[in-house]
Short mmCIF file of C-alpha atoms and ligand atoms in Angstrom, two decimals:
data_model
loop_
_atom_site.label_atom_id
_atom_site.label_comp_id
_atom_site.label_asym_id
_atom_site.label_seq_id
_atom_site.Cartn_x
_atom_site.Cartn_y
_atom_site.Cartn_z
CA MET R 96 -16.33 36.15 -7.02
CA ARG R 97 -19.15 33.05 -7.71
CA VAL R 98 -21.82 34.59 -10.71
CA PHE R 99 -25.24 32.54 -10.76
CA ALA R 100 -26.57 33.11 -14.38
CA LEU R 101 -30.00 32.53 -15.00
CA THR R 102 -30.54 32.83 -18.79
CA GLY R 103 -34.32 32.93 -20.82
CA ALA R 104 -35.07 32.64 -24.77
CA GLY R 105 -34.42 36.93 -24.91
CA VAL R 106 -30.49 35.89 -24.10
CA SER R 107 -30.77 33.59 -27.83
CA ALA R 108 -33.36 36.25 -29.39
CA GLU R 109 -30.88 37.81 -31.59
CA SER R 110 -29.78 34.57 -32.39
CA GLY R 111 -33.46 34.15 -34.91
CA LEU R 112 -34.65 31.86 -32.27
CA GLY R 113 -38.24 32.83 -31.17
CA THR R 114 -39.25 33.74 -27.18
CA PHE R 115 -42.06 32.90 -25.92
CA ARG R 116 -44.48 35.89 -24.96
CA ASP R 117 -43.60 38.61 -26.77
CA ALA R 118 -45.50 39.85 -29.37
CA GLY R 119 -45.46 37.42 -32.09
CA GLY R 120 -43.46 35.36 -29.73
CA ILE R 121 -44.30 31.02 -29.55
CA TRP R 122 -47.21 31.34 -26.99
CA ALA R 123 -48.43 34.34 -28.96
CA GLN R 124 -49.07 31.91 -32.11
CA PHE R 125 -49.89 28.67 -30.54
CA ASP R 126 -51.28 27.29 -27.00
CA PRO R 127 -48.99 26.19 -25.07
CA MET R 128 -51.38 23.68 -23.55
CA THR R 129 -51.50 21.83 -26.84
CA LEU R 130 -47.90 21.19 -27.51
CA ALA R 131 -45.98 21.94 -24.50
CA THR R 132 -48.04 19.86 -21.30
CA PRO R 133 -47.48 15.91 -21.17
CA GLU R 134 -51.15 15.43 -22.11
CA ALA R 135 -50.79 17.56 -24.88
CA PHE R 136 -47.84 14.64 -26.44
CA ALA R 137 -49.85 11.74 -24.89
CA THR R 138 -53.49 13.60 -27.18
CA ASP R 139 -51.91 14.54 -30.45
CA PRO R 140 -47.57 13.12 -30.45
CA GLU R 141 -48.04 13.53 -34.42
CA THR R 142 -48.73 17.39 -33.97
CA VAL R 143 -45.95 18.12 -31.08
CA HIS R 144 -43.95 16.30 -33.18
CA ALA R 145 -43.97 18.41 -35.90
CA PHE R 146 -43.34 21.32 -33.41
CA TYR R 147 -40.23 20.45 -31.80
CA ASN R 148 -39.18 18.89 -35.69
CA THR R 149 -39.24 22.92 -36.56
CA ARG R 150 -37.69 24.06 -33.72
CA ARG R 151 -34.65 22.26 -33.53
CA ARG R 152 -34.12 22.36 -37.86
CA ALA R 153 -34.15 27.06 -36.65
CA LEU R 154 -31.54 25.46 -33.99
CA LEU R 155 -29.53 23.40 -36.41
CA ALA R 156 -28.99 26.63 -38.29
CA ALA R 157 -28.45 28.78 -34.98
CA LYS R 158 -25.53 30.39 -34.36
CA PRO R 159 -24.62 31.65 -30.92
CA ASN R 160 -24.30 35.77 -30.79
CA ALA R 161 -22.18 38.35 -28.81
CA ALA R 162 -24.42 37.51 -25.52
CA HIS R 163 -23.38 33.64 -25.49
CA ALA R 164 -19.96 35.20 -26.25
CA ALA R 165 -19.74 37.24 -23.14
CA LEU R 166 -21.35 34.77 -20.69
CA ALA R 167 -18.73 32.28 -21.88
CA ARG R 168 -15.64 35.23 -21.77
CA LEU R 169 -17.13 35.29 -18.23
CA GLU R 170 -16.47 32.08 -17.29
CA ALA R 171 -12.98 32.13 -18.61
CA GLY R 172 -12.53 35.33 -16.50
CA LEU R 173 -13.77 33.83 -13.81
CA ARG R 174 -12.10 30.50 -13.73
CA SER R 175 -8.57 30.90 -11.49
CA GLY R 176 -11.03 33.00 -9.02
CA GLY R 177 -14.56 31.89 -8.54
CA GLY R 178 -16.74 31.10 -11.28
CA VAL R 179 -19.98 31.65 -13.57
CA PHE R 180 -22.87 28.96 -13.02
CA LEU R 181 -25.19 29.25 -16.52
CA CYS R 182 -28.61 28.09 -15.41
CA THR R 183 -30.22 28.04 -18.80
CA GLN R 184 -33.84 27.98 -19.16
CA ASN R 185 -34.05 27.50 -23.31
CA ILE R 186 -33.32 23.85 -24.60
CA ASP R 187 -31.28 25.19 -27.23
CA ASP R 188 -27.41 24.53 -27.19
CA LEU R 189 -26.17 27.85 -28.13
CA HIS R 190 -24.44 28.51 -24.71
CA GLU R 191 -22.41 25.16 -25.30
CA GLN R 192 -21.66 26.80 -28.92
CA ALA R 193 -20.22 29.90 -27.75
CA GLU R 194 -18.05 27.36 -25.50
CA SER R 195 -19.55 28.32 -21.97
CA ARG R 196 -18.82 24.83 -19.70
CA ALA R 197 -20.61 25.12 -16.70
CA VAL R 198 -24.48 25.18 -18.44
CA HIS R 199 -27.37 23.37 -16.77
CA HIS R 200 -30.22 23.19 -18.27
CA MET R 201 -33.29 23.33 -15.77
CA HIS R 202 -36.12 22.74 -18.72
CA GLY R 203 -34.02 20.43 -21.18
CA GLU R 204 -32.10 20.13 -24.32
CA LEU R 205 -33.92 19.65 -27.79
CA LEU R 206 -31.05 17.58 -29.42
CA LYS R 207 -32.16 15.07 -26.84
CA ALA R 208 -34.33 12.33 -26.87
CA ARG R 209 -36.12 10.68 -24.05
CA CYS R 210 -38.07 7.18 -24.30
CA GLY R 211 -41.02 7.60 -22.34
CA TRP R 212 -41.41 3.66 -21.79
CA CYS R 213 -37.63 2.83 -20.56
CA GLY R 214 -36.41 6.69 -19.83
CA TRP R 215 -33.49 5.90 -22.52
CA ARG R 216 -31.70 9.37 -23.10
CA THR R 217 -29.72 9.75 -26.01
CA GLY R 218 -28.34 12.75 -28.66
CA SER R 219 -30.13 12.81 -31.69
CA ARG R 220 -30.15 16.09 -34.23
CA GLY R 221 -33.13 14.75 -36.45
CA ASP R 222 -36.49 14.75 -36.28
CA LEU R 223 -38.39 12.56 -33.96
CA SER R 224 -41.64 10.75 -34.96
CA VAL R 225 -43.88 8.42 -33.26
CA GLU R 226 -42.17 5.69 -35.34
CA THR R 227 -38.58 6.75 -34.24
CA ILE R 228 -37.23 3.38 -31.98
CA CYS R 229 -36.16 3.52 -28.83
CA GLU R 230 -32.57 1.87 -28.84
CA GLY R 231 -32.35 0.78 -25.41
CA CYS R 232 -36.18 -0.81 -25.10
CA ARG R 233 -36.42 -1.37 -28.78
CA ARG R 234 -40.88 -0.12 -28.88
CA VAL R 235 -41.57 2.73 -30.55
CA GLY R 236 -44.18 5.12 -29.56
CA ALA R 237 -42.66 6.74 -26.81
CA MET R 238 -40.03 8.59 -28.03
CA ARG R 239 -39.97 12.61 -27.09
CA PRO R 240 -37.52 15.74 -27.27
CA ASP R 241 -35.93 15.55 -23.74
CA VAL R 242 -37.27 18.78 -22.66
CA VAL R 243 -39.18 19.76 -19.63
CA TRP R 244 -43.23 20.65 -20.42
CA PHE R 245 -45.69 22.34 -17.75
CA GLY R 246 -46.36 20.29 -14.94
CA GLU R 247 -43.17 18.26 -14.86
CA MET R 248 -40.65 18.66 -12.93
CA PRO R 249 -37.55 20.81 -14.14
CA ILE R 250 -33.87 19.31 -13.82
CA GLY R 251 -31.37 19.55 -11.04
CA LEU R 252 -33.34 21.71 -8.98
CA ASP R 253 -31.50 20.75 -5.84
CA ARG R 254 -28.09 21.45 -8.06
CA ILE R 255 -29.52 24.66 -8.81
CA ALA R 256 -30.38 25.49 -4.83
CA ASP R 257 -27.14 24.49 -3.89
CA GLU R 258 -25.61 26.93 -6.64
CA LEU R 259 -27.65 29.79 -6.02
CA ALA R 260 -26.83 29.60 -1.95
CA ASN R 261 -23.20 29.76 -2.67
CA SER R 262 -23.22 32.60 -5.34
CA ASP R 263 -21.96 36.29 -4.63
CA ILE R 264 -24.42 37.62 -7.13
CA PHE R 265 -27.41 36.95 -9.52
CA VAL R 266 -28.20 37.79 -12.72
CA ALA R 267 -30.83 36.93 -14.84
CA VAL R 268 -30.93 37.48 -18.55
CA GLY R 269 -33.52 37.51 -20.87
CA THR R 270 -36.40 36.06 -19.08
CA SER R 271 -40.42 37.31 -18.45
CA GLY R 272 -40.21 36.29 -15.26
CA ALA R 273 -43.39 34.08 -15.94
CA VAL R 274 -42.39 30.53 -15.49
CA TYR R 275 -42.00 29.26 -12.00
CA PRO R 276 -39.55 27.82 -9.95
CA ALA R 277 -37.11 29.54 -12.47
CA ALA R 278 -38.92 33.03 -11.58
CA GLY R 279 -39.03 32.81 -8.02
CA TYR R 280 -35.26 32.32 -7.92
CA VAL R 281 -34.18 36.68 -7.74
CA ALA R 282 -36.56 36.39 -4.70
CA GLU R 283 -34.82 33.50 -3.12
CA ALA R 284 -31.25 35.21 -4.19
CA ARG R 285 -32.40 38.90 -2.50
CA ALA R 286 -34.07 36.65 0.50
CA LEU R 287 -30.14 35.28 1.60
CA GLY R 288 -28.71 38.90 0.38
CA ILE R 289 -27.15 38.32 -2.61
CA PRO R 290 -27.08 41.04 -4.74
CA THR R 291 -29.77 41.07 -8.00
CA VAL R 292 -28.96 42.08 -11.16
CA GLU R 293 -32.02 42.25 -14.16
CA LEU R 294 -31.09 42.52 -17.97
CA ASN R 295 -33.82 43.07 -19.61
CA LEU R 296 -35.04 44.00 -22.98
CA ALA R 297 -37.67 45.80 -21.30
CA PRO R 298 -38.31 45.28 -17.25
CA SER R 299 -39.91 41.55 -16.42
CA ASP R 300 -42.88 40.76 -15.00
CA ASN R 301 -40.91 40.27 -11.22
CA ALA R 302 -38.13 43.53 -12.27
CA HIS R 303 -39.83 45.30 -9.51
CA VAL R 304 -37.37 42.50 -7.39
CA PHE R 305 -34.30 43.29 -8.97
CA ALA R 306 -31.67 45.45 -7.05
CA ASP R 307 -30.43 46.98 -9.87
CA ALA R 308 -31.19 46.50 -13.81
CA ARG R 309 -30.06 47.41 -17.35
CA TYR R 310 -32.50 47.61 -20.39
CA GLY R 311 -31.30 47.04 -24.06
CA PRO R 312 -30.69 44.38 -26.69
CA ALA R 313 -28.96 40.92 -24.59
CA THR R 314 -26.13 41.47 -27.29
CA GLU R 315 -25.20 45.13 -25.71
CA THR R 316 -26.12 44.35 -22.00
CA VAL R 317 -24.46 41.70 -21.80
CA PRO R 318 -20.84 42.46 -23.06
CA ALA R 319 -21.16 45.61 -21.15
CA PHE R 320 -22.12 44.01 -17.65
CA VAL R 321 -18.91 41.45 -18.21
CA ASP R 322 -16.86 43.97 -18.69
CA ASP R 323 -17.83 45.45 -15.79
CA LEU R 324 -17.61 42.73 -13.81
CA LEU R 325 -14.47 41.84 -14.77
CA ALA R 326 -13.13 45.12 -14.06
CA ARG R 327 -13.93 44.77 -10.11
C1 BJW U 265 -34.93 40.09 -24.88
C2 BJW U 265 -34.44 40.20 -26.36
C3 BJW U 265 -33.22 40.63 -26.58
C4 BJW U 265 -36.86 39.41 -25.64
N1 BJW U 265 -32.70 40.49 -25.29
N2 BJW U 265 -34.47 40.15 -24.72
C5 BJW U 265 -46.23 28.87 -9.47
C6 BJW U 265 -46.79 29.96 -9.67
C7 BJW U 265 -47.64 29.42 -10.74
C8 BJW U 265 -47.75 28.51 -10.89
C9 BJW U 265 -46.62 27.62 -10.83
C10 BJW U 265 -45.78 28.00 -10.31
N3 BJW U 265 -44.88 26.39 -9.57
C11 BJW U 265 -45.11 26.13 -10.50
C12 BJW U 265 -45.97 26.31 -11.59
C13 BJW U 265 -46.45 26.17 -12.49
C14 BJW U 265 -45.77 25.96 -13.98
C15 BJW U 265 -45.53 27.82 -14.46
O1 BJW U 265 -44.88 28.11 -13.89
N4 BJW U 265 -46.58 28.34 -15.07
C16 BJW U 265 -46.64 29.37 -15.32
C17 BJW U 265 -47.33 29.76 -16.87
C18 BJW U 265 -47.56 30.43 -14.63
N5 BJW U 265 -44.51 25.78 -14.04
C19 BJW U 265 -44.15 24.30 -14.13
O2 BJW U 265 -45.22 23.23 -14.72
C20 BJW U 265 -42.79 23.71 -14.40
N6 BJW U 265 -42.26 22.40 -13.59
C21 BJW U 265 -43.34 22.53 -12.09
O3 BJW U 265 -43.43 23.77 -11.42
O4 BJW U 265 -42.51 21.07 -11.12
C22 BJW U 265 -43.24 21.17 -10.22
C23 BJW U 265 -42.26 22.36 -9.27
C24 BJW U 265 -43.00 21.95 -7.95
C25 BJW U 265 -41.81 22.78 -6.75
C26 BJW U 265 -40.83 23.17 -7.29
C27 BJW U 265 -40.20 23.07 -8.21
C28 BJW U 265 -40.93 22.45 -9.25
C29 BJW U 265 -42.61 23.20 -15.56
C30 BJW U 265 -42.45 24.67 -16.17
C31 BJW U 265 -41.58 24.55 -17.94
C32 BJW U 265 -41.42 25.27 -18.42
N7 BJW U 265 -41.13 24.67 -19.91
C33 BJW U 265 -41.16 25.59 -21.66
C34 BJW U 265 -40.43 25.10 -22.28
C35 BJW U 265 -39.74 23.82 -22.47
C36 BJW U 265 -39.70 23.13 -23.50
C37 BJW U 265 -39.80 24.48 -24.77
O5 BJW U 265 -38.40 25.31 -25.18
O6 BJW U 265 -40.73 23.82 -25.61
O7 BJW U 265 -40.02 26.35 -20.89
S1 BJW U 265 -42.78 27.17 -21.47
C38 BJW U 265 -41.27 27.99 -22.07
O8 BJW U 265 -41.13 29.42 -21.04
C39 BJW U 265 -40.00 27.73 -21.94
C40 BJW U 265 -39.11 28.83 -21.40
O9 BJW U 265 -37.93 27.71 -20.52
C41 BJW U 265 -39.64 29.32 -20.03
C42 BJW U 265 -39.31 30.55 -19.46
O10 BJW U 265 -39.91 31.77 -20.71
P1 BJW U 265 -38.43 32.77 -21.15
O11 BJW U 265 -37.44 31.93 -21.59
O12 BJW U 265 -38.87 33.18 -19.83
O13 BJW U 265 -39.32 33.52 -22.13
P2 BJW U 265 -40.06 34.54 -22.58
O14 BJW U 265 -40.63 34.46 -23.96
O15 BJW U 265 -41.13 34.54 -21.81
O16 BJW U 265 -39.66 35.99 -21.96
C43 BJW U 265 -38.32 36.39 -22.84
C44 BJW U 265 -37.57 37.36 -22.82
O17 BJW U 265 -36.42 38.25 -23.24
C45 BJW U 265 -38.73 39.05 -22.10
O18 BJW U 265 -38.35 39.76 -20.82
C46 BJW U 265 -38.22 39.22 -23.12
O19 BJW U 265 -38.51 41.26 -23.14
C47 BJW U 265 -37.15 39.33 -23.47
N8 BJW U 265 -35.70 39.62 -24.59
N9 BJW U 265 -35.58 39.80 -26.74
C48 BJW U 265 -32.61 40.86 -23.94
N10 BJW U 265 -32.61 40.75 -27.63
#
């Protein structure tokens, strides 16, 4: 069995990292257009850096939870017969900390930085600022978190399309279905005749598109779902 798992902020919520669109979520407190667009970074890089520096520090203190662990267990359990493609919208590294191996970060990674001048990418666990020097071109002013902002192209869309087309089941965990292209994957899966399951705290924006759903905290629904899949 080949599993396509799409994860969102809800899978990391019980690790203490905020979601975006829930009550009290990040975009309930801040306007994404002033923090998560290339235009915001061009206009006010200090504010954008401060936002991501705060979130990076929170990530460095966070630990994976039972949902991350269950997805890693699923991958290990299916290694000899199929596998898991873990397509995450999250920029945290909690799937890797839980020892998932096939993790694809379609919205980038907070613990990496990229130069807007030359494209140099590097691991980066400390704060970034407009003074951060690019090790590739030695210029300052354009080092930015290696994340995908609104209006930018998500990473590896061809690979995602291939993995989706070759999967036997599509499961979405803790994502609101508000952001495209990820929000459209369930409809693509259904059009391909692939069974679809939503695991979420509450019905997402596109809950009606899923064939099956289980609602509750990810730390409960994901381990139970993995147990069921591995027992098949
Ligand atoms: C729990 C839980 C618990 C809580 N247990 N569950 C088509 C139509 C309309 C617009 C567009 C469209 N196509 C493109 C667009 C534009 C735009 C877009 O989608 N806008 C919408 C807002 C309308 N998309 C883009 O700009 C994307 N780029 C693009 O489209 O390029 C061109 C292109 C064209 C054609 C084909 C392909 C490409 C880029 C999007 C970049 C998103 N960036 C962000 C920020 C990343 C960096 C950062 O983290 O700061 O990514 S925004 C934010 O939203 C972040 C997330 O990855 C993303 C998704 O959020 P997610 O994960 O779903 O979180 P929430 O908070 O929304 O939901 C949490 C869920 O968890 C909830 O359902 C809760 O119930 C649940 N939950 N606790 C289980 N304990």
